Amino acid sequence: MQEWSQLEIEEAVNGQETALIYLYTPMCGTCQMAGKMLTVTEQLLPDQKIGKADLNYMPQLAEQWGVESVPCLLIFKEGNLQGKLYAFRSVPYLLDRIRSIY
């Protein structure tokens, strides 16, 4: 999973495909576990765009999309925010939630 710049995030969000943006902070232990689950999820969905952003460097993203805490997975489809996930229960749970957006 690659770290996305502000420009890459804007391009992904405004695109016609489904895009996932993982918001985290490096000192968050739960974020580290969620990141590992998303890495596995990314391998199972190789065609899915998944990027990550450190909210310490992009706090405007939290304000822009009403993010209440980290970790947070934002799910966009055709430029619209379709969902926010705060509870990364398991890889199968993540897969089900992501696939339900398609």
mmCIF file of N, CA and C in Angstrom:
data_model
loop_
_atom_site.group_PDB
_atom_site.id
_atom_site.type_symbol
_atom_site.label_atom_id
_atom_site.label_comp_id
_atom_site.label_asym_id
_atom_site.label_seq_id
_atom_site.Cartn_x
_atom_site.Cartn_y
_atom_site.Cartn_z
ATOM 1 N N MET A 1 0.857 -1.166 0.000
ATOM 2 C CA MET A 1 0.000 0.000 0.000
ATOM 3 C C MET A 1 0.903 1.228 0.000
ATOM 4 N N GLN A 2 0.662 2.097 -0.946
ATOM 5 C CA GLN A 2 1.519 3.269 -1.096
ATOM 6 C C GLN A 2 0.959 4.488 -0.380
ATOM 7 N N GLU A 3 1.871 5.306 0.105
ATOM 8 C CA GLU A 3 1.513 6.603 0.673
ATOM 9 C C GLU A 3 1.123 7.509 -0.495
ATOM 10 N N TRP A 4 -0.047 8.120 -0.415
ATOM 11 C CA TRP A 4 -0.512 8.993 -1.483
ATOM 12 C C TRP A 4 -0.301 10.451 -1.113
ATOM 13 N N SER A 5 0.037 11.258 -2.101
ATOM 14 C CA SER A 5 0.147 12.706 -1.935
ATOM 15 C C SER A 5 -1.261 13.304 -2.004
ATOM 16 N N GLN A 6 -1.365 14.574 -1.681
ATOM 17 C CA GLN A 6 -2.649 15.267 -1.779
ATOM 18 C C GLN A 6 -3.204 15.179 -3.207
ATOM 19 N N LEU A 7 -2.346 15.347 -4.195
ATOM 20 C CA LEU A 7 -2.767 15.280 -5.597
ATOM 21 C C LEU A 7 -3.262 13.880 -5.961
ATOM 22 N N GLU A 8 -2.556 12.849 -5.519
ATOM 23 C CA GLU A 8 -2.976 11.470 -5.810
ATOM 24 C C GLU A 8 -4.317 11.160 -5.160
ATOM 25 N N ILE A 9 -4.532 11.677 -3.962
ATOM 26 C CA ILE A 9 -5.815 11.473 -3.280
ATOM 27 C C ILE A 9 -6.934 12.148 -4.064
ATOM 28 N N GLU A 10 -6.725 13.379 -4.477
ATOM 29 C CA GLU A 10 -7.742 14.099 -5.248
ATOM 30 C C GLU A 10 -8.062 13.385 -6.554
ATOM 31 N N GLU A 11 -7.037 12.896 -7.247
ATOM 32 C CA GLU A 11 -7.258 12.171 -8.501
ATOM 33 C C GLU A 11 -8.053 10.893 -8.269
ATOM 34 N N ALA A 12 -7.722 10.158 -7.203
ATOM 35 C CA ALA A 12 -8.426 8.908 -6.904
ATOM 36 C C ALA A 12 -9.878 9.175 -6.523
ATOM 37 N N VAL A 13 -10.094 10.169 -5.677
ATOM 38 C CA VAL A 13 -11.445 10.496 -5.215
ATOM 39 C C VAL A 13 -12.320 10.967 -6.370
ATOM 40 N N ASN A 14 -11.769 11.755 -7.261
ATOM 41 C CA ASN A 14 -12.550 12.314 -8.367
ATOM 42 C C ASN A 14 -12.626 11.408 -9.587
ATOM 43 N N GLY A 15 -11.992 10.252 -9.525
ATOM 44 C CA GLY A 15 -12.016 9.316 -10.641
ATOM 45 C C GLY A 15 -13.320 8.547 -10.721
ATOM 46 N N GLN A 16 -13.448 7.751 -11.749
ATOM 47 C CA GLN A 16 -14.663 6.973 -11.981
ATOM 48 C C GLN A 16 -14.633 5.601 -11.317
ATOM 49 N N GLU A 17 -13.492 5.222 -10.775
ATOM 50 C CA GLU A 17 -13.365 3.910 -10.147
ATOM 51 C C GLU A 17 -13.569 4.026 -8.637
ATOM 52 N N THR A 18 -13.716 2.878 -8.003
ATOM 53 C CA THR A 18 -13.775 2.843 -6.551
ATOM 54 C C THR A 18 -12.369 3.055 -6.009
ATOM 55 N N ALA A 19 -12.249 3.932 -5.026
ATOM 56 C CA ALA A 19 -10.946 4.217 -4.422
ATOM 57 C C ALA A 19 -11.063 4.122 -2.906
ATOM 58 N N LEU A 20 -10.056 3.554 -2.290
ATOM 59 C CA LEU A 20 -10.007 3.426 -0.836
ATOM 60 C C LEU A 20 -8.841 4.242 -0.315
ATOM 61 N N ILE A 21 -9.095 5.025 0.723
ATOM 62 C CA ILE A 21 -8.039 5.823 1.341
ATOM 63 C C ILE A 21 -7.987 5.461 2.818
ATOM 64 N N TYR A 22 -6.848 4.965 3.222
ATOM 65 C CA TYR A 22 -6.617 4.561 4.605
ATOM 66 C C TYR A 22 -5.941 5.713 5.340
ATOM 67 N N LEU A 23 -6.604 6.245 6.342
ATOM 68 C CA LEU A 23 -6.072 7.351 7.135
ATOM 69 C C LEU A 23 -5.567 6.808 8.463
ATOM 70 N N TYR A 24 -4.374 7.227 8.840
ATOM 71 C CA TYR A 24 -3.727 6.689 10.036
ATOM 72 C C TYR A 24 -2.787 7.732 10.636
ATOM 73 N N THR A 25 -2.256 7.399 11.803
ATOM 74 C CA THR A 25 -1.121 8.120 12.379
ATOM 75 C C THR A 25 -0.105 7.063 12.797
ATOM 76 N N PRO A 26 1.177 7.348 12.663
ATOM 77 C CA PRO A 26 2.196 6.327 12.912
ATOM 78 C C PRO A 26 2.283 5.845 14.360
ATOM 79 N N MET A 27 1.890 6.648 15.320
ATOM 80 C CA MET A 27 1.995 6.258 16.728
ATOM 81 C C MET A 27 0.776 5.477 17.218
ATOM 82 N N CYS A 28 -0.185 5.275 16.370
ATOM 83 C CA CYS A 28 -1.427 4.574 16.718
ATOM 84 C C CYS A 28 -1.229 3.070 16.548
ATOM 85 N N GLY A 29 -1.284 2.331 17.650
ATOM 86 C CA GLY A 29 -1.111 0.876 17.594
ATOM 87 C C GLY A 29 -2.211 0.183 16.808
ATOM 88 N N THR A 30 -3.441 0.634 16.984
ATOM 89 C CA THR A 30 -4.558 0.055 16.240
ATOM 90 C C THR A 30 -4.385 0.296 14.746
ATOM 91 N N CYS A 31 -3.821 1.448 14.396
ATOM 92 C CA CYS A 31 -3.567 1.768 12.986
ATOM 93 C C CYS A 31 -2.560 0.793 12.381
ATOM 94 N N GLN A 32 -1.570 0.405 13.156
ATOM 95 C CA GLN A 32 -0.565 -0.536 12.655
ATOM 96 C C GLN A 32 -1.204 -1.886 12.339
ATOM 97 N N MET A 33 -2.095 -2.343 13.219
ATOM 98 C CA MET A 33 -2.795 -3.609 12.984
ATOM 99 C C MET A 33 -3.730 -3.489 11.776
ATOM 100 N N ALA A 34 -4.455 -2.388 11.691
ATOM 101 C CA ALA A 34 -5.363 -2.172 10.558
ATOM 102 C C ALA A 34 -4.584 -2.118 9.250
ATOM 103 N N GLY A 35 -3.413 -1.500 9.276
ATOM 104 C CA GLY A 35 -2.575 -1.428 8.081
ATOM 105 C C GLY A 35 -2.159 -2.800 7.592
ATOM 106 N N LYS A 36 -1.861 -3.693 8.521
ATOM 107 C CA LYS A 36 -1.490 -5.066 8.142
ATOM 108 C C LYS A 36 -2.674 -5.782 7.498
ATOM 109 N N MET A 37 -3.862 -5.581 8.056
ATOM 110 C CA MET A 37 -5.056 -6.206 7.468
ATOM 111 C C MET A 37 -5.315 -5.663 6.065
ATOM 112 N N LEU A 38 -5.125 -4.372 5.884
ATOM 113 C CA LEU A 38 -5.340 -3.776 4.561
ATOM 114 C C LEU A 38 -4.298 -4.229 3.550
ATOM 115 N N THR A 39 -3.089 -4.503 4.006
ATOM 116 C CA THR A 39 -2.054 -5.016 3.106
ATOM 117 C C THR A 39 -2.472 -6.376 2.553
ATOM 118 N N VAL A 40 -3.027 -7.220 3.418
ATOM 119 C CA VAL A 40 -3.527 -8.527 2.971
ATOM 120 C C VAL A 40 -4.720 -8.326 2.036
ATOM 121 N N THR A 41 -5.615 -7.435 2.410
ATOM 122 C CA THR A 41 -6.790 -7.144 1.586
ATOM 123 C C THR A 41 -6.376 -6.659 0.202
ATOM 124 N N GLU A 42 -5.362 -5.814 0.159
ATOM 125 C CA GLU A 42 -4.863 -5.287 -1.115
ATOM 126 C C GLU A 42 -4.340 -6.409 -2.008
ATOM 127 N N GLN A 43 -3.708 -7.402 -1.421
ATOM 128 C CA GLN A 43 -3.199 -8.531 -2.204
ATOM 129 C C GLN A 43 -4.339 -9.381 -2.753
ATOM 130 N N LEU A 44 -5.447 -9.429 -2.028
ATOM 131 C CA LEU A 44 -6.604 -10.202 -2.476
ATOM 132 C C LEU A 44 -7.456 -9.444 -3.500
ATOM 133 N N LEU A 45 -7.274 -8.131 -3.558
ATOM 134 C CA LEU A 45 -7.994 -7.282 -4.517
ATOM 135 C C LEU A 45 -6.975 -6.475 -5.322
ATOM 136 N N PRO A 46 -6.202 -7.130 -6.174
ATOM 137 C CA PRO A 46 -5.098 -6.441 -6.853
ATOM 138 C C PRO A 46 -5.521 -5.306 -7.787
ATOM 139 N N ASP A 47 -6.752 -5.304 -8.250
ATOM 140 C CA ASP A 47 -7.209 -4.246 -9.155
ATOM 141 C C ASP A 47 -7.796 -3.041 -8.420
ATOM 142 N N GLN A 48 -7.910 -3.160 -7.103
ATOM 143 C CA GLN A 48 -8.502 -2.086 -6.305
ATOM 144 C C GLN A 48 -7.464 -1.030 -5.940
ATOM 145 N N LYS A 49 -7.811 0.247 -6.143
ATOM 146 C CA LYS A 49 -6.928 1.342 -5.738
ATOM 147 C C LYS A 49 -7.034 1.530 -4.228
ATOM 148 N N ILE A 50 -5.914 1.347 -3.530
ATOM 149 C CA ILE A 50 -5.867 1.585 -2.090
ATOM 150 C C ILE A 50 -4.627 2.417 -1.798
ATOM 151 N N GLY A 51 -4.837 3.549 -1.175
ATOM 152 C CA GLY A 51 -3.724 4.403 -0.783
ATOM 153 C C GLY A 51 -3.840 4.748 0.680
ATOM 154 N N LYS A 52 -2.765 5.279 1.231
ATOM 155 C CA LYS A 52 -2.808 5.663 2.634
ATOM 156 C C LYS A 52 -2.268 7.072 2.801
ATOM 157 N N ALA A 53 -2.698 7.706 3.899
ATOM 158 C CA ALA A 53 -2.263 9.069 4.194
ATOM 159 C C ALA A 53 -2.122 9.239 5.699
ATOM 160 N N ASP A 54 -1.012 9.816 6.107
ATOM 161 C CA ASP A 54 -0.735 10.121 7.509
ATOM 162 C C ASP A 54 -1.454 11.424 7.850
ATOM 163 N N LEU A 55 -2.420 11.347 8.770
ATOM 164 C CA LEU A 55 -3.198 12.535 9.110
ATOM 165 C C LEU A 55 -2.378 13.602 9.824
ATOM 166 N N ASN A 56 -1.214 13.247 10.340
ATOM 167 C CA ASN A 56 -0.342 14.267 10.928
ATOM 168 C C ASN A 56 0.100 15.274 9.874
ATOM 169 N N TYR A 57 0.210 14.827 8.626
ATOM 170 C CA TYR A 57 0.658 15.689 7.535
ATOM 171 C C TYR A 57 -0.479 16.222 6.681
ATOM 172 N N MET A 58 -1.660 15.629 6.817
ATOM 173 C CA MET A 58 -2.812 16.073 6.021
ATOM 174 C C MET A 58 -4.065 16.176 6.897
ATOM 175 N N PRO A 59 -4.027 17.006 7.942
ATOM 176 C CA PRO A 59 -5.188 17.099 8.838
ATOM 177 C C PRO A 59 -6.446 17.620 8.149
ATOM 178 N N GLN A 60 -6.274 18.327 7.041
ATOM 179 C CA GLN A 60 -7.435 18.855 6.317
ATOM 180 C C GLN A 60 -8.326 17.733 5.797
ATOM 181 N N LEU A 61 -7.758 16.540 5.584
ATOM 182 C CA LEU A 61 -8.568 15.416 5.112
ATOM 183 C C LEU A 61 -9.594 15.013 6.163
ATOM 184 N N ALA A 62 -9.180 15.020 7.423
ATOM 185 C CA ALA A 62 -10.103 14.664 8.504
ATOM 186 C C ALA A 62 -11.262 15.657 8.560
ATOM 187 N N GLU A 63 -10.945 16.913 8.415
ATOM 188 C CA GLU A 63 -11.984 17.944 8.443
ATOM 189 C C GLU A 63 -12.880 17.849 7.211
ATOM 190 N N GLN A 64 -12.266 17.664 6.062
ATOM 191 C CA GLN A 64 -13.006 17.615 4.795
ATOM 192 C C GLN A 64 -14.039 16.496 4.775
ATOM 193 N N TRP A 65 -13.680 15.335 5.311
ATOM 194 C CA TRP A 65 -14.575 14.177 5.240
ATOM 195 C C TRP A 65 -15.165 13.780 6.588
ATOM 196 N N GLY A 66 -15.016 14.606 7.601
ATOM 197 C CA GLY A 66 -15.632 14.335 8.895
ATOM 198 C C GLY A 66 -15.092 13.102 9.591
ATOM 199 N N VAL A 67 -13.796 12.887 9.493
ATOM 200 C CA VAL A 67 -13.173 11.727 10.135
ATOM 201 C C VAL A 67 -13.084 11.985 11.632
ATOM 202 N N GLU A 68 -13.607 11.042 12.419
ATOM 203 C CA GLU A 68 -13.677 11.211 13.865
ATOM 204 C C GLU A 68 -12.503 10.600 14.606
ATOM 205 N N SER A 69 -11.891 9.572 14.036
ATOM 206 C CA SER A 69 -10.757 8.923 14.696
ATOM 207 C C SER A 69 -9.980 8.108 13.669
ATOM 208 N N VAL A 70 -8.826 7.637 14.093
ATOM 209 C CA VAL A 70 -8.024 6.743 13.259
ATOM 210 C C VAL A 70 -7.904 5.411 13.980
ATOM 211 N N PRO A 71 -7.756 4.340 13.242
ATOM 212 C CA PRO A 71 -7.698 4.244 11.794
ATOM 213 C C PRO A 71 -9.070 4.466 11.161
ATOM 214 N N CYS A 72 -9.033 4.931 9.919
ATOM 215 C CA CYS A 72 -10.269 5.153 9.168
ATOM 216 C C CYS A 72 -10.024 4.786 7.710
ATOM 217 N N LEU A 73 -10.934 4.025 7.151
ATOM 218 C CA LEU A 73 -10.885 3.690 5.734
ATOM 219 C C LEU A 73 -12.041 4.402 5.051
ATOM 220 N N LEU A 74 -11.703 5.296 4.131
ATOM 221 C CA LEU A 74 -12.710 6.010 3.356
ATOM 222 C C LEU A 74 -12.921 5.271 2.044
ATOM 223 N N ILE A 75 -14.172 5.038 1.697
ATOM 224 C CA ILE A 75 -14.500 4.316 0.473
ATOM 225 C C ILE A 75 -15.242 5.267 -0.465
ATOM 226 N N PHE A 76 -14.636 5.522 -1.619
ATOM 227 C CA PHE A 76 -15.205 6.416 -2.621
ATOM 228 C C PHE A 76 -15.573 5.629 -3.864
ATOM 229 N N LYS A 77 -16.701 6.005 -4.459
ATOM 230 C CA LYS A 77 -17.103 5.422 -5.736
ATOM 231 C C LYS A 77 -17.608 6.555 -6.616
ATOM 232 N N GLU A 78 -17.004 6.681 -7.784
ATOM 233 C CA GLU A 78 -17.386 7.706 -8.755
ATOM 234 C C GLU A 78 -17.428 9.096 -8.125
ATOM 235 N N GLY A 79 -16.445 9.391 -7.283
ATOM 236 C CA GLY A 79 -16.328 10.714 -6.686
ATOM 237 C C GLY A 79 -17.148 10.966 -5.443
ATOM 238 N N ASN A 80 -17.910 9.974 -5.008
ATOM 239 C CA ASN A 80 -18.764 10.145 -3.833
ATOM 240 C C ASN A 80 -18.288 9.265 -2.686
ATOM 241 N N LEU A 81 -18.286 9.836 -1.488
ATOM 242 C CA LEU A 81 -17.933 9.073 -0.297
ATOM 243 C C LEU A 81 -19.060 8.096 0.000
ATOM 244 N N GLN A 82 -18.756 6.802 -0.081
ATOM 245 C CA GLN A 82 -19.760 5.759 0.123
ATOM 246 C C GLN A 82 -19.759 5.210 1.539
ATOM 247 N N GLY A 83 -18.636 5.354 2.236
ATOM 248 C CA GLY A 83 -18.589 4.824 3.585
ATOM 249 C C GLY A 83 -17.282 5.116 4.285
ATOM 250 N N LYS A 84 -17.344 5.013 5.614
ATOM 251 C CA LYS A 84 -16.169 5.164 6.469
ATOM 252 C C LYS A 84 -16.129 3.959 7.390
ATOM 253 N N LEU A 85 -14.993 3.327 7.467
ATOM 254 C CA LEU A 85 -14.816 2.205 8.383
ATOM 255 C C LEU A 85 -13.835 2.608 9.466
ATOM 256 N N TYR A 86 -14.240 2.417 10.711
ATOM 257 C CA TYR A 86 -13.347 2.667 11.836
ATOM 258 C C TYR A 86 -12.949 1.357 12.509
ATOM 259 N N ALA A 87 -13.803 0.360 12.403
ATOM 260 C CA ALA A 87 -13.554 -0.942 13.034
ATOM 261 C C ALA A 87 -13.049 -1.919 11.978
ATOM 262 N N PHE A 88 -11.784 -2.248 12.052
ATOM 263 C CA PHE A 88 -11.159 -3.178 11.109
ATOM 264 C C PHE A 88 -11.168 -4.557 11.770
ATOM 265 N N ARG A 89 -12.290 -5.208 11.756
ATOM 266 C CA ARG A 89 -12.484 -6.436 12.528
ATOM 267 C C ARG A 89 -11.623 -7.594 12.048
ATOM 268 N N SER A 90 -11.599 -7.790 10.735
ATOM 269 C CA SER A 90 -10.840 -8.910 10.160
ATOM 270 C C SER A 90 -10.706 -8.673 8.657
ATOM 271 N N VAL A 91 -9.843 -9.440 8.030
ATOM 272 C CA VAL A 91 -9.688 -9.330 6.578
ATOM 273 C C VAL A 91 -10.985 -9.720 5.865
ATOM 274 N N PRO A 92 -11.645 -10.839 6.239
ATOM 275 C CA PRO A 92 -12.914 -11.168 5.569
ATOM 276 C C PRO A 92 -13.966 -10.061 5.728
ATOM 277 N N TYR A 93 -14.005 -9.434 6.898
ATOM 278 C CA TYR A 93 -14.943 -8.329 7.116
ATOM 279 C C TYR A 93 -14.636 -7.171 6.168
ATOM 280 N N LEU A 94 -13.357 -6.810 6.051
ATOM 281 C CA LEU A 94 -12.960 -5.737 5.137
ATOM 282 C C LEU A 94 -13.330 -6.075 3.696
ATOM 283 N N LEU A 95 -13.051 -7.310 3.287
ATOM 284 C CA LEU A 95 -13.388 -7.732 1.923
ATOM 285 C C LEU A 95 -14.887 -7.610 1.664
ATOM 286 N N ASP A 96 -15.699 -8.057 2.617
ATOM 287 C CA ASP A 96 -17.154 -7.968 2.462
ATOM 288 C C ASP A 96 -17.615 -6.520 2.332
ATOM 289 N N ARG A 97 -17.091 -5.648 3.178
ATOM 290 C CA ARG A 97 -17.485 -4.240 3.144
ATOM 291 C C ARG A 97 -17.071 -3.579 1.831
ATOM 292 N N ILE A 98 -15.866 -3.856 1.381
ATOM 293 C CA ILE A 98 -15.374 -3.257 0.137
ATOM 294 C C ILE A 98 -16.163 -3.785 -1.056
ATOM 295 N N ARG A 99 -16.385 -5.076 -1.095
ATOM 296 C CA ARG A 99 -17.120 -5.677 -2.219
ATOM 297 C C ARG A 99 -18.570 -5.226 -2.260
ATOM 298 N N SER A 100 -19.139 -4.883 -1.111
ATOM 299 C CA SER A 100 -20.539 -4.439 -1.087
ATOM 300 C C SER A 100 -20.717 -3.081 -1.776
ATOM 301 N N ILE A 101 -19.621 -2.341 -1.957
ATOM 302 C CA ILE A 101 -19.684 -1.025 -2.603
ATOM 303 C C ILE A 101 -19.690 -1.149 -4.128
ATOM 304 N N TYR A 102 -19.092 -2.216 -4.666
ATOM 305 C CA TYR A 102 -18.971 -2.360 -6.127
ATOM 306 C C TYR A 102 -20.310 -2.333 -6.808
#
